[in-house]
PDB file of C-alpha atoms in Angstrom:
ATOM      1  CA  MET Z   1    -270.621 -36.847  -8.408  1.00 55.00           C
ATOM      2  CA  SER Z   2    -268.284 -33.984  -8.781  1.00 60.00           C
ATOM      3  CA  LYS Z   3    -268.970 -30.450  -7.702  1.00 63.00           C
ATOM      4  CA  GLN Z   4    -268.828 -27.755 -10.296  1.00 63.00           C
ATOM      5  CA  ARG Z   5    -266.079 -25.326  -9.254  1.00 72.00           C
ATOM      6  CA  ASN Z   6    -267.197 -22.202 -11.099  1.00 73.00           C
ATOM      7  CA  PRO Z   7    -270.952 -22.195 -11.435  1.00 71.00           C
ATOM      8  CA  PRO Z   8    -272.204 -19.920 -14.217  1.00 73.00           C
ATOM      9  CA  LEU Z   9    -272.966 -16.397 -13.007  1.00 74.00           C
ATOM     10  CA  ASP Z  10    -276.312 -14.806 -13.361  1.00 81.00           C
ATOM     11  CA  PRO Z  11    -276.013 -12.002 -15.973  1.00 81.00           C
ATOM     12  CA  ASP Z  12    -277.539  -9.519 -13.507  1.00 84.00           C
ATOM     13  CA  GLU Z  13    -274.991 -10.440 -10.820  1.00 84.00           C
ATOM     14  CA  SER Z  14    -272.144 -10.148 -13.333  1.00 81.00           C
ATOM     15  CA  ALA Z  15    -273.301  -6.685 -14.410  1.00 84.00           C
ATOM     16  CA  ALA Z  16    -273.681  -5.577 -10.775  1.00 86.00           C
ATOM     17  CA  PHE Z  17    -270.148  -6.798 -10.000  1.00 84.00           C
ATOM     18  CA  ARG Z  18    -268.606  -4.980 -12.984  1.00 82.00           C
ATOM     19  CA  GLU Z  19    -270.444  -1.783 -12.024  1.00 84.00           C
ATOM     20  CA  ALA Z  20    -269.225  -2.045  -8.413  1.00 84.00           C
ATOM     21  CA  VAL Z  21    -265.606  -2.743  -9.379  1.00 82.00           C
ATOM     22  CA  GLY Z  22    -265.404  -0.097 -12.058  1.00 82.00           C
ATOM     23  CA  GLU Z  23    -262.765   0.078 -14.750  1.00 83.00           C
ATOM     24  CA  VAL Z  24    -259.918  -2.380 -14.227  1.00 80.00           C
ATOM     25  CA  ILE Z  25    -256.446  -1.849 -15.690  1.00 78.00           C
ATOM     26  CA  PRO Z  26    -254.608  -5.105 -16.342  1.00 75.00           C
ATOM     27  CA  ILE Z  27    -251.098  -5.579 -14.943  1.00 73.00           C
ATOM     28  CA  ALA Z  28    -248.433  -5.013 -17.587  1.00 74.00           C
ATOM     29  CA  HIS Z  29    -246.366  -8.069 -16.602  1.00 72.00           C
ATOM     30  CA  ASP Z  30    -247.056 -11.356 -14.920  1.00 69.00           C
ATOM     31  CA  ARG Z  31    -244.115 -11.240 -12.478  1.00 71.00           C
ATOM     32  CA  VAL Z  32    -244.627 -10.347  -8.871  1.00 67.00           C
ATOM     33  CA  SER Z  33    -241.876  -8.307  -7.247  1.00 68.00           C
ATOM     34  CA  SER Z  34    -241.032  -9.537  -3.801  1.00 73.00           C
ATOM     35  CA  ARG Z  35    -239.273  -7.738  -1.038  1.00 76.00           C
ATOM     36  CA  PRO Z  36    -235.945  -9.170   0.092  1.00 78.00           C
ATOM     37  CA  ALA Z  37    -236.141 -11.450   3.083  1.00 76.00           C
ATOM     38  CA  PRO Z  38    -235.756  -9.571   6.356  1.00 76.00           C
ATOM     39  CA  PRO Z  39    -232.457 -10.056   8.170  1.00 75.00           C
ATOM     40  CA  PRO Z  40    -232.473 -12.704  10.879  1.00 75.00           C
ATOM     41  CA  ALA Z  41    -233.718 -11.531  14.237  1.00 72.00           C
ATOM     42  CA  ILE Z  42    -231.067 -10.513  16.748  1.00 71.00           C
ATOM     43  CA  ALA Z  43    -231.632 -11.717  20.268  1.00 74.00           C
ATOM     44  CA  ARG Z  44    -230.637  -8.468  21.970  1.00 76.00           C
ATOM     45  CA  GLN Z  45    -231.150  -9.722  25.514  1.00 72.00           C
ATOM     46  CA  ARG Z  46    -229.007 -12.760  24.750  1.00 74.00           C
ATOM     47  CA  GLN Z  47    -226.257 -10.490  23.399  1.00 74.00           C
ATOM     48  CA  LEU Z  48    -226.424  -8.327  26.526  1.00 72.00           C
ATOM     49  CA  ASP Z  49    -226.288 -11.397  28.762  1.00 69.00           C
ATOM     50  CA  GLU Z  50    -223.299 -12.809  26.867  1.00 72.00           C
ATOM     51  CA  ALA Z  51    -221.511  -9.464  27.047  1.00 70.00           C
ATOM     52  CA  ARG Z  52    -222.044  -9.312  30.823  1.00 68.00           C
ATOM     53  CA  VAL Z  53    -220.791 -12.859  31.259  1.00 63.00           C
ATOM     54  CA  MET Z  54    -217.712 -12.164  29.127  1.00 64.00           C
ATOM     55  CA  GLN Z  55    -216.980  -8.980  31.051  1.00 64.00           C
ATOM     56  CA  ASP Z  56    -217.400 -10.737  34.388  1.00 60.00           C
ATOM     57  CA  ALA Z  57    -215.190 -13.575  33.147  1.00 59.00           C
ATOM     58  CA  LEU Z  58    -212.211 -11.223  32.969  1.00 61.00           C
ATOM     59  CA  SER Z  59    -210.838 -11.109  36.479  1.00 57.00           C
ATOM     60  CA  ASP Z  60    -207.917  -9.045  37.718  1.00 60.00           C
ATOM     61  CA  ASP Z  61    -207.242 -11.684  40.376  1.00 56.00           C
ATOM     62  CA  PHE Z  62    -206.128 -14.375  37.915  1.00 53.00           C
ATOM     63  CA  HIS Z  63    -202.413 -15.078  38.527  1.00 51.00           C
ATOM     64  CA  PRO Z  64    -201.149 -18.226  36.816  1.00 48.00           C
ATOM     65  CA  ILE Z  65    -197.549 -19.138  37.523  1.00 42.00           C
ATOM     66  CA  GLU Z  66    -196.646 -19.287  33.832  1.00 42.00           C
ATOM     67  CA  LEU Z  67    -197.594 -15.639  33.260  1.00 44.00           C
ATOM     68  CA  GLU Z  68    -194.519 -14.126  31.684  1.00 45.00           C
ATOM     69  CA  THR Z  69    -193.236 -10.684  32.519  1.00 49.00           C
ATOM     70  CA  GLY Z  70    -190.929 -10.060  29.569  1.00 59.00           C
ATOM     71  CA  GLU Z  71    -191.258  -7.420  26.867  1.00 79.00           C
ATOM     72  CA  GLU Z  72    -192.968  -9.634  24.302  1.00 88.00           C
ATOM     73  CA  LEU Z  73    -196.425 -11.134  24.782  1.00 91.00           C
ATOM     74  CA  ILE Z  74    -196.922 -14.633  23.435  1.00 93.00           C
ATOM     75  CA  PHE Z  75    -199.522 -17.259  24.262  1.00 94.00           C
ATOM     76  CA  ALA Z  76    -201.110 -20.208  22.463  1.00 93.00           C
ATOM     77  CA  ARG Z  77    -203.697 -22.688  23.682  1.00 92.00           C
ATOM     78  CA  SER Z  78    -202.491 -26.254  23.869  1.00 91.00           C
ATOM     79  CA  GLY Z  79    -203.187 -28.079  20.640  1.00 91.00           C
ATOM     80  CA  LEU Z  80    -202.769 -25.022  18.424  1.00 90.00           C
ATOM     81  CA  GLN Z  81    -200.435 -25.755  15.532  1.00 92.00           C
ATOM     82  CA  HIS Z  82    -197.053 -24.047  15.659  1.00 92.00           C
ATOM     83  CA  SER Z  83    -197.527 -22.866  12.076  1.00 92.00           C
ATOM     84  CA  VAL Z  84    -200.647 -20.918  13.112  1.00 93.00           C
ATOM     85  CA  LEU Z  85    -198.762 -19.131  15.898  1.00 93.00           C
ATOM     86  CA  ARG Z  86    -195.878 -18.447  13.506  1.00 93.00           C
ATOM     87  CA  LYS Z  87    -198.297 -16.872  10.998  1.00 93.00           C
ATOM     88  CA  LEU Z  88    -199.810 -14.762  13.785  1.00 94.00           C
ATOM     89  CA  ARG Z  89    -196.370 -13.549  14.931  1.00 93.00           C
ATOM     90  CA  ARG Z  90    -195.453 -12.628  11.364  1.00 93.00           C
ATOM     91  CA  GLY Z  91    -198.657 -10.628  10.982  1.00 92.00           C
ATOM     92  CA  GLN Z  92    -199.945 -12.874   8.211  1.00 92.00           C
ATOM     93  CA  PHE Z  93    -203.545 -12.906   9.447  1.00 93.00           C
ATOM     94  CA  CYS Z  94    -205.779 -10.116   8.202  1.00 93.00           C
ATOM     95  CA  VAL Z  95    -206.598  -7.854  11.154  1.00 94.00           C
ATOM     96  CA  GLY Z  96    -210.366  -7.374  11.056  1.00 94.00           C
ATOM     97  CA  ALA Z  97    -210.722  -4.848  13.888  1.00 95.00           C
ATOM     98  CA  GLU Z  98    -208.588  -2.770  16.216  1.00 95.00           C
ATOM     99  CA  LEU Z  99    -209.012  -1.464  19.764  1.00 95.00           C
ATOM    100  CA  ASP Z 100    -206.833   1.292  21.233  1.00 94.00           C
ATOM    101  CA  LEU Z 101    -206.641   1.289  25.046  1.00 92.00           C
ATOM    102  CA  HIS Z 102    -204.395   4.373  25.365  1.00 90.00           C
ATOM    103  CA  GLY Z 103    -205.470   6.641  28.198  1.00 86.00           C
ATOM    104  CA  MET Z 104    -207.917   4.157  29.738  1.00 89.00           C
ATOM    105  CA  THR Z 105    -207.839   2.993  33.315  1.00 89.00           C
ATOM    106  CA  ALA Z 106    -207.682  -0.761  33.904  1.00 90.00           C
ATOM    107  CA  PRO Z 107    -211.399  -1.151  34.830  1.00 91.00           C
ATOM    108  CA  ILE Z 108    -212.523   0.824  31.763  1.00 93.00           C
ATOM    109  CA  ALA Z 109    -210.063  -1.044  29.522  1.00 93.00           C
ATOM    110  CA  ARG Z 110    -211.377  -4.360  30.872  1.00 93.00           C
ATOM    111  CA  GLN Z 111    -214.927  -3.427  29.828  1.00 93.00           C
ATOM    112  CA  HIS Z 112    -213.779  -2.288  26.395  1.00 94.00           C
ATOM    113  CA  VAL Z 113    -211.757  -5.468  25.820  1.00 94.00           C
ATOM    114  CA  ALA Z 114    -214.695  -7.693  26.822  1.00 93.00           C
ATOM    115  CA  HIS Z 115    -217.149  -5.860  24.551  1.00 93.00           C
ATOM    116  CA  PHE Z 116    -214.646  -5.636  21.701  1.00 95.00           C
ATOM    117  CA  LEU Z 117    -213.828  -9.350  21.697  1.00 95.00           C
ATOM    118  CA  ASN Z 118    -217.496 -10.276  22.034  1.00 92.00           C
ATOM    119  CA  ASP Z 119    -218.462  -8.014  19.107  1.00 93.00           C
ATOM    120  CA  ALA Z 120    -215.577  -9.291  16.979  1.00 94.00           C
ATOM    121  CA  ARG Z 121    -216.577 -12.878  17.642  1.00 92.00           C
ATOM    122  CA  HIS Z 122    -220.214 -12.205  16.697  1.00 91.00           C
ATOM    123  CA  ALA Z 123    -219.071 -10.427  13.529  1.00 92.00           C
ATOM    124  CA  GLY Z 124    -217.029 -13.473  12.533  1.00 93.00           C
ATOM    125  CA  ILE Z 125    -213.701 -11.650  12.788  1.00 94.00           C
ATOM    126  CA  ARG Z 126    -210.824 -14.076  13.286  1.00 94.00           C
ATOM    127  CA  CYS Z 127    -207.900 -11.756  14.088  1.00 95.00           C
ATOM    128  CA  VAL Z 128    -207.896  -8.421  15.933  1.00 96.00           C
ATOM    129  CA  ARG Z 129    -205.237  -6.004  17.148  1.00 96.00           C
ATOM    130  CA  ILE Z 130    -205.373  -4.481  20.619  1.00 96.00           C
ATOM    131  CA  ILE Z 131    -203.102  -1.515  21.274  1.00 94.00           C
ATOM    132  CA  HIS Z 132    -202.257  -1.450  24.974  1.00 91.00           C
ATOM    133  CA  GLY Z 133    -199.271   0.888  24.885  1.00 87.00           C
ATOM    134  CA  LYS Z 134    -195.869   0.473  26.457  1.00 82.00           C
ATOM    135  CA  GLY Z 135    -196.731   2.054  29.787  1.00 72.00           C
ATOM    136  CA  ARG Z 136    -194.316   4.962  29.549  1.00 68.00           C
ATOM    137  CA  GLY Z 137    -196.939   7.407  30.816  1.00 65.00           C
ATOM    138  CA  SER Z 138    -197.923   5.184  33.726  1.00 63.00           C
ATOM    139  CA  SER Z 139    -197.294   6.302  37.283  1.00 63.00           C
ATOM    140  CA  ASN Z 140    -196.613   2.649  38.157  1.00 64.00           C
ATOM    141  CA  LYS Z 141    -193.345   2.680  36.171  1.00 66.00           C
ATOM    142  CA  GLY Z 142    -194.526  -0.176  33.992  1.00 70.00           C
ATOM    143  CA  PRO Z 143    -197.062  -1.275  31.402  1.00 78.00           C
ATOM    144  CA  VAL Z 144    -200.185  -1.782  33.537  1.00 85.00           C
ATOM    145  CA  LEU Z 145    -202.567  -2.428  30.641  1.00 90.00           C
ATOM    146  CA  LYS Z 146    -200.141  -4.818  28.957  1.00 90.00           C
ATOM    147  CA  VAL Z 147    -199.954  -6.986  32.072  1.00 89.00           C
ATOM    148  CA  LYS Z 148    -203.732  -6.813  32.568  1.00 91.00           C
ATOM    149  CA  LEU Z 149    -204.410  -7.655  28.915  1.00 93.00           C
ATOM    150  CA  ASN Z 150    -202.101 -10.663  29.192  1.00 92.00           C
ATOM    151  CA  THR Z 151    -204.147 -11.823  32.185  1.00 91.00           C
ATOM    152  CA  TRP Z 152    -207.563 -11.141  30.620  1.00 93.00           C
ATOM    153  CA  LEU Z 153    -206.845 -12.809  27.286  1.00 94.00           C
ATOM    154  CA  ARG Z 154    -205.660 -16.045  28.916  1.00 93.00           C
ATOM    155  CA  GLN Z 155    -209.024 -16.311  30.677  1.00 91.00           C
ATOM    156  CA  ARG Z 156    -211.064 -16.132  27.471  1.00 90.00           C
ATOM    157  CA  HIS Z 157    -211.851 -19.507  25.935  1.00 90.00           C
ATOM    158  CA  ASP Z 158    -212.550 -17.878  22.569  1.00 92.00           C
ATOM    159  CA  VAL Z 159    -208.932 -16.633  22.371  1.00 94.00           C
ATOM    160  CA  LEU Z 160    -206.761 -19.236  20.657  1.00 95.00           C
ATOM    161  CA  ALA Z 161    -203.502 -17.286  20.700  1.00 95.00           C
ATOM    162  CA  TYR Z 162    -202.018 -13.820  20.977  1.00 96.00           C
ATOM    163  CA  CYS Z 163    -198.634 -12.246  20.576  1.00 95.00           C
ATOM    164  CA  SER Z 164    -196.949  -8.869  20.366  1.00 94.00           C
ATOM    165  CA  ALA Z 165    -197.434  -7.144  17.039  1.00 93.00           C
ATOM    166  CA  ARG Z 166    -194.787  -6.533  14.385  1.00 92.00           C
ATOM    167  CA  PRO Z 167    -192.847  -3.263  14.868  1.00 91.00           C
ATOM    168  CA  GLN Z 168    -194.781  -1.492  12.089  1.00 92.00           C
ATOM    169  CA  ASP Z 169    -198.085  -2.464  13.794  1.00 90.00           C
ATOM    170  CA  GLY Z 170    -197.158  -1.303  17.295  1.00 89.00           C
ATOM    171  CA  GLY Z 171    -194.479  -3.766  18.372  1.00 90.00           C
ATOM    172  CA  THR Z 172    -194.535  -4.601  22.070  1.00 89.00           C
ATOM    173  CA  GLY Z 173    -197.170  -1.893  22.581  1.00 90.00           C
ATOM    174  CA  ALA Z 174    -199.827  -3.879  20.696  1.00 93.00           C
ATOM    175  CA  ALA Z 175    -200.996  -7.461  20.385  1.00 94.00           C
ATOM    176  CA  TYR Z 176    -202.489  -9.597  17.647  1.00 96.00           C
ATOM    177  CA  VAL Z 177    -205.287 -11.775  19.028  1.00 96.00           C
ATOM    178  CA  LEU Z 178    -206.508 -14.875  17.189  1.00 96.00           C
ATOM    179  CA  LEU Z 179    -210.119 -15.817  17.956  1.00 95.00           C
ATOM    180  CA  LYS Z 180    -211.998 -19.068  17.477  1.00 91.00           C
ATOM    181  CA  ARG Z 181    -214.073 -19.321  14.323  1.00 84.00           C
TER     182      ARG Z 181
END
């Protein structure tokens, strides 16, 4: 025995329904417009926690023996292809973002570098330029931020390589930084 899905309506009930609903205007088309899907949720607390960890990961007390003191900055993680470093040195990667550290003290610059690299990584940016200056205005008679940046970048596991920029992009007063994908 099958149930009847739409039992016939009593004419009085049908009339009462039509009176209650009133005049109905049919839809002109049979397509339903949908709103675009909302963007994926951003875990803000997770981002804040990661930013704090990245900032705390940059220590001023890191002094590896191989830290060079010359004019030009250059560093590549072991296993990175020489051709990738060559492309970086030639400025052949598209610079997706830039940070200028001029006029900042080392502690402030450290915070800015940590946030900048974290934001660039989350945005999917592969190559950035950080302008650290040449230290000519420093009371320490040397490029303080350049030395600090060299130290900080080596500590970041998301930094694959970095080197001094081409002369037209800042030369030894700026660095290209290649980030993990």
